[in-house]
Amino acid sequence: MGQRQGSGAGLRQAEAIIVERYPQLLRLAYLVLPQDLDRHTRLLRAHRAVQHSLRGAGRRARQGGDPLAAVRAQVVRRAAGRRRGPFPPWVWGLRMWPTAEGLDDAARGLAGLSPYARAAHVLCRYDGLDGDTAAEVLAQAGAGDPGGAVRAALAAGAGPGPEEGPSGGTGTDAGSRPGRETILHPADVHTRPTDLLLRRTRVRAAWGIAAVLLLAAGLTRATVAGPEAGLAVAYAGAPAARSALDPARLVRVPAQAWADTGRVDFTAWPARGPRTGDRPLLARALGTWAAPPSGTAVTVAPSASAEPPGQPPQLLFAGEPRPGTAVVVFLDADRVVRYTEQGRRRSLDIARTDGADVTTAAAVTLTRDGGTARRLLAPWIATAGVRDLSAPATAARPLPIGPDGTVTTDFPPEDAARQGQDAGAGDGRCGPRPVLEVASSPRIVEKHAFLLADRGGPLPVHLTYTPPADGADAPPARQPREATGPAALARWAQEACALDAVDGRAVRSVNLWDFAVTELPETPGRAVWSCTRATRWTGQGDVQIRLRPPAGASVAVARARSTAACGRFGQHVLATTVWRAPSGRAYQLAAGSREVAEIDATGSLRSRTPGRTLAVPAPPAPAPPATLTATLRSGAVITALDSRGGGRD
């Protein structure tokens, strides 16, 4: 390995490795690239990163380095942002995304890590490298702190082979095991056409731009001339515009498709509502989406695209949820678009739906009016009810589901909810917190009920609960479960205030994870440490650590934004706070998740305690806060989340 080779030999070695290991290298690039790219663009950039790694890897191999490590390093270097071209490869007329189930879930789970930590995760977990070898690859790729990136990946649960974290799911690919390393990779793709004629010449693209400009001008005139003028303008311009904006070309799914498919999400929704055949309404909705007229209220979820459709979208609903208000709902790949018109007023709401499933694709909010909301339920929802999250002992009140799949829920006005919150502030309760409780049809899954909370977005938020690990020496990981059982409802009643910080436009689910149960000094009973994680559609999440003593309200002890903590790829957590006992003495408390083996305190407090909990007298004021870390059973070290915004390594 130490001898220099000819330039041709180095290139041939690198080329052979790229050809032989293309799916694995493509997976490495795909998972390192940023999550805010849509799947089509990320896939194309991943191909570019792999294919453009040849020359740099060949030079490294020619100098006597390990050819495989050189190729991996070049792929990471390009995917992480260095020496990456400004544009992905162009694919005209097609949209592509990987067929591998779980790949995009893995990408979303890694969103809170740095690019090099994401690379370390893939190298260790899927490609079977040990930490030192992965760090050498990252060093070649230009990482400033390769050891830190590996530690961050290990703290996120990136050991070799499949792993299971608190947000559920088991890894489906183990790169270190022969014959299984290509199970989870993006080399196999689904494709859908955009406009087939668009591929014939780039001139067509220019015509498409012209068509949008013409449409914008026409729609402005249409607001004066009426709906028929808007319908006429919608067909003007190039074939791409005619195809995407033609109501006759909208995708309409058969009514029973949801009961005979392996993909239960928005793509299985049929077109419902009494105005699905209203051509002028559909044309106005599509035209407003393509070029919103002046005065249109447009709300776009964080990281979502507001671009008009590149192909005919799927129609989900068209009707009047309440008199005088027309609503049209479309699905376009990973977006749900809701168009609303009341007289001459129009609005457009765009939400992300990446990786939606039987729970997160279960409902769409059509209208809100004071304390009343009208929702369209998924066709696989058999029953619906409304329950007060703050009253766990009270049964859900059944709601009738209309023939078009809609339900009406009555929520308390904001001032009433606020008064309830003030009244319940002393015991930790936040007043009325209505949530929707729905159950899937037995044709999908038996006895499957779940909770959906309205947090202001077009899509409700799925609520789950993860109970604490048992008392075993090495307890297995717990998966989130539906928050409909007595224990889950009781805990959510105590922590419902955490939902106030959830942005319903960006968040898909909120999991309440009780990661430790400990005793407090001078206090009988046991306290619960919990992590509430609001996971966004991008995969990133915001977490809040709370400590609930045996008596009294929960207190927030730490917060972190855009993090992997408390999720599938952030299953190891340590939290700390200074707590004052009834006697007035201050104690430094800390608790860790199931893999924590030892807790160390440094700085103004010196302590080393085996196990998952710590409770020692706090340093006297005005001493600076102590720094706490935990050593995991694997040897990795994590830093405590605390009120200063500290985080995991």
Coordinates of C-alpha atoms in Angstrom, one line a residue, residues 186-413:
P186 CA -31.4 4.5 -3.0
A187 CA -30.1 2.8 -6.2
D188 CA -33.6 1.4 -7.0
V189 CA -36.0 4.2 -7.7
H190 CA -39.6 5.0 -8.5
T191 CA -40.3 7.4 -11.3
R192 CA -43.2 9.5 -12.3
P193 CA -43.5 11.6 -15.5
T194 CA -43.9 15.3 -15.2
D195 CA -44.7 16.4 -18.7
L196 CA -43.5 13.9 -21.3
L197 CA -43.4 16.5 -24.0
L198 CA -41.1 18.7 -21.9
R199 CA -38.2 16.3 -22.6
R200 CA -38.2 17.0 -26.3
T201 CA -36.3 20.3 -26.2
R202 CA -35.2 22.9 -23.7
V203 CA -37.2 25.5 -25.6
R204 CA -40.3 23.9 -24.1
A205 CA -39.0 24.9 -20.7
A206 CA -38.8 28.5 -21.8
W207 CA -42.4 28.2 -23.0
G208 CA -43.4 26.9 -19.6
I209 CA -42.0 30.0 -17.9
A210 CA -43.8 32.2 -20.4
A211 CA -47.0 30.3 -19.7
V212 CA -46.7 31.0 -16.0
L213 CA -46.2 34.7 -16.6
L214 CA -49.2 34.7 -19.0
L215 CA -51.2 32.8 -16.4
A216 CA -50.4 35.4 -13.7
A217 CA -51.5 38.2 -15.9
G218 CA -54.7 36.3 -16.9
L219 CA -55.6 35.5 -13.4
T220 CA -55.3 39.1 -12.4
R221 CA -57.8 39.9 -15.2
A222 CA -59.9 36.9 -14.1
T223 CA -60.6 38.4 -10.7
V224 CA -62.5 41.1 -12.5
A225 CA -63.9 39.1 -15.4
G226 CA -65.1 36.2 -13.3
P227 CA -64.4 32.4 -13.1
E228 CA -64.9 31.7 -16.8
A229 CA -62.1 34.0 -17.7
G230 CA -59.8 32.3 -15.1
L231 CA -60.7 28.9 -16.6
A232 CA -59.8 30.1 -20.1
V233 CA -56.5 31.5 -19.0
A234 CA -55.6 28.3 -17.2
Y235 CA -55.2 26.4 -20.5
A236 CA -53.0 29.1 -22.2
G237 CA -49.4 28.5 -22.9
A238 CA -47.2 25.4 -23.2
P239 CA -48.1 21.8 -22.9
A240 CA -46.7 21.6 -19.4
A241 CA -49.0 24.3 -18.1
R242 CA -52.0 22.8 -19.9
S243 CA -51.3 19.4 -18.4
A244 CA -50.7 20.4 -14.8
L245 CA -53.5 23.0 -14.7
D246 CA -56.2 21.0 -16.6
P247 CA -58.9 19.8 -14.2
A248 CA -59.7 17.0 -16.6
R249 CA -56.2 15.6 -16.0
L250 CA -56.3 15.5 -12.2
V251 CA -55.4 12.2 -10.6
R252 CA -58.5 10.5 -9.1
V253 CA -58.0 7.4 -7.0
P254 CA -60.7 4.7 -6.9
A255 CA -62.9 4.7 -3.8
Q256 CA -61.7 1.4 -2.4
A257 CA -58.0 1.6 -3.4
W258 CA -57.0 2.1 0.2
A259 CA -58.2 -1.4 1.2
D260 CA -56.1 -3.1 -1.4
T261 CA -52.6 -1.5 -1.2
G262 CA -49.4 -1.8 0.7
R263 CA -49.0 2.0 0.9
V264 CA -51.6 3.5 3.2
D265 CA -51.0 7.2 3.0
F266 CA -52.4 10.2 1.1
T267 CA -51.9 8.5 -2.2
A268 CA -54.7 6.1 -1.3
W269 CA -57.2 8.8 -0.7
P270 CA -60.1 9.0 -3.2
A271 CA -61.5 12.3 -4.5
R272 CA -64.4 13.2 -2.2
G273 CA -66.8 16.1 -1.7
P274 CA -69.9 17.3 -3.7
R275 CA -67.9 19.6 -6.0
T276 CA -65.3 17.2 -7.4
G277 CA -66.9 17.7 -10.8
D278 CA -67.0 21.5 -10.6
R279 CA -64.6 22.4 -13.4
P280 CA -64.5 26.2 -12.8
L281 CA -63.8 25.7 -9.1
L282 CA -61.0 23.3 -9.8
A283 CA -59.5 25.5 -12.5
R284 CA -59.6 28.5 -10.1
A285 CA -57.8 26.4 -7.4
L286 CA -55.1 25.2 -9.8
G287 CA -54.7 28.7 -11.3
T288 CA -54.3 30.3 -7.9
W289 CA -51.7 27.7 -7.0
A290 CA -49.7 28.4 -10.1
A291 CA -49.9 32.2 -9.8
P292 CA -51.7 33.6 -6.7
P293 CA -53.5 36.8 -7.6
S294 CA -52.9 39.9 -5.6
G295 CA -54.5 39.7 -2.2
T296 CA -54.3 35.9 -1.9
A297 CA -53.2 34.8 1.5
V298 CA -50.5 32.2 1.0
T299 CA -49.2 30.1 3.9
V300 CA -46.3 27.7 3.3
A301 CA -45.0 25.3 5.9
P302 CA -41.3 25.6 6.8
S303 CA -39.1 23.9 4.2
A304 CA -42.0 23.3 1.9
S305 CA -42.0 24.4 -1.7
A306 CA -44.5 26.8 -3.0
E307 CA -43.8 26.0 -6.7
P308 CA -46.8 25.2 -8.9
P309 CA -47.3 21.5 -9.8
G310 CA -45.1 20.1 -12.5
Q311 CA -47.6 17.4 -13.3
P312 CA -51.4 16.9 -12.7
P313 CA -51.8 16.6 -8.9
Q314 CA -54.1 14.2 -7.1
L315 CA -57.5 15.5 -6.1
L316 CA -58.5 14.7 -2.5
F317 CA -61.5 16.9 -1.9
A318 CA -63.7 19.6 -3.4
G319 CA -66.8 20.9 -1.6
E320 CA -68.3 23.4 0.8
P321 CA -67.5 22.4 4.4
R322 CA -69.6 25.4 5.5
P323 CA -72.0 27.6 3.6
G324 CA -70.3 30.2 1.4
T325 CA -66.8 28.6 1.8
A326 CA -65.4 26.4 -1.0
V327 CA -62.4 24.2 -0.3
V328 CA -60.2 22.2 -2.7
V329 CA -57.4 19.9 -1.5
F330 CA -54.7 18.5 -3.7
L331 CA -51.8 16.1 -3.2
D332 CA -48.6 16.8 -5.2
A333 CA -45.8 14.3 -4.3
D334 CA -44.8 15.3 -0.8
R335 CA -47.2 18.2 -0.4
V336 CA -50.8 18.8 0.5
V337 CA -52.2 22.0 -0.9
R338 CA -55.5 23.5 0.4
Y339 CA -57.3 26.1 -1.6
T340 CA -60.1 28.1 0.1
E341 CA -62.4 30.8 -1.4
Q342 CA -65.0 32.9 0.4
G343 CA -66.6 35.2 -2.1
R344 CA -63.7 37.1 -3.6
R345 CA -61.2 36.2 -0.9
R346 CA -58.8 33.4 -1.6
S347 CA -56.2 31.6 0.5
L348 CA -53.7 28.9 -0.2
D349 CA -52.1 26.6 2.5
I350 CA -49.2 24.3 1.6
A351 CA -48.0 21.5 4.0
R352 CA -45.3 18.9 3.8
T353 CA -46.2 15.2 3.9
D354 CA -42.9 13.4 3.6
G355 CA -43.2 9.8 4.8
A356 CA -46.9 10.2 5.8
D357 CA -48.4 7.0 7.0
V358 CA -51.7 5.5 8.4
T359 CA -51.6 7.9 11.3
T360 CA -50.0 11.1 9.9
A361 CA -52.2 10.9 6.8
A362 CA -55.4 10.3 8.7
A363 CA -57.0 13.7 8.5
V364 CA -56.9 17.2 6.8
T365 CA -58.4 20.3 8.4
L366 CA -60.8 21.9 5.9
T367 CA -62.0 24.9 7.8
R368 CA -61.8 26.5 11.3
D369 CA -64.3 29.0 12.7
G370 CA -63.9 30.0 16.3
G371 CA -64.1 26.8 18.3
T372 CA -65.4 24.7 15.5
A373 CA -63.3 22.8 12.9
R374 CA -64.4 20.7 10.0
R375 CA -62.0 17.9 9.0
L376 CA -61.8 15.3 6.2
L377 CA -60.8 11.9 7.5
A378 CA -58.9 9.2 5.7
P379 CA -61.0 6.6 4.0
W380 CA -59.6 3.9 6.4
I381 CA -60.9 5.7 9.5
A382 CA -63.8 3.7 10.9
T383 CA -64.7 5.7 14.0
A384 CA -63.9 9.1 15.5
G385 CA -64.4 10.9 18.7
V386 CA -63.2 13.9 20.7
R387 CA -61.6 13.7 24.1
D388 CA -60.2 16.2 26.5
L389 CA -56.5 15.4 27.0
S390 CA -56.6 17.1 30.4
A391 CA -59.3 14.7 31.6
P392 CA -57.9 11.2 31.1
A393 CA -60.7 9.4 33.0
T394 CA -63.4 10.8 30.7
A395 CA -64.3 8.7 27.7
A396 CA -64.1 10.1 24.2
R397 CA -67.3 11.6 22.9
P398 CA -68.3 9.9 19.6
L399 CA -68.5 12.0 16.5
P400 CA -70.6 11.1 13.4
I401 CA -68.7 10.8 10.2
G402 CA -70.5 12.2 7.2
P403 CA -70.9 10.2 3.9
D404 CA -68.1 12.3 2.4
G405 CA -65.7 11.5 5.3
T406 CA -66.0 14.8 7.2
V407 CA -66.4 15.4 10.9
T408 CA -67.1 18.5 12.9
T409 CA -65.3 19.1 16.2
D410 CA -66.2 21.7 18.7
F411 CA -63.2 23.2 20.4
P412 CA -63.3 25.8 23.2
P413 CA -62.6 29.4 22.2

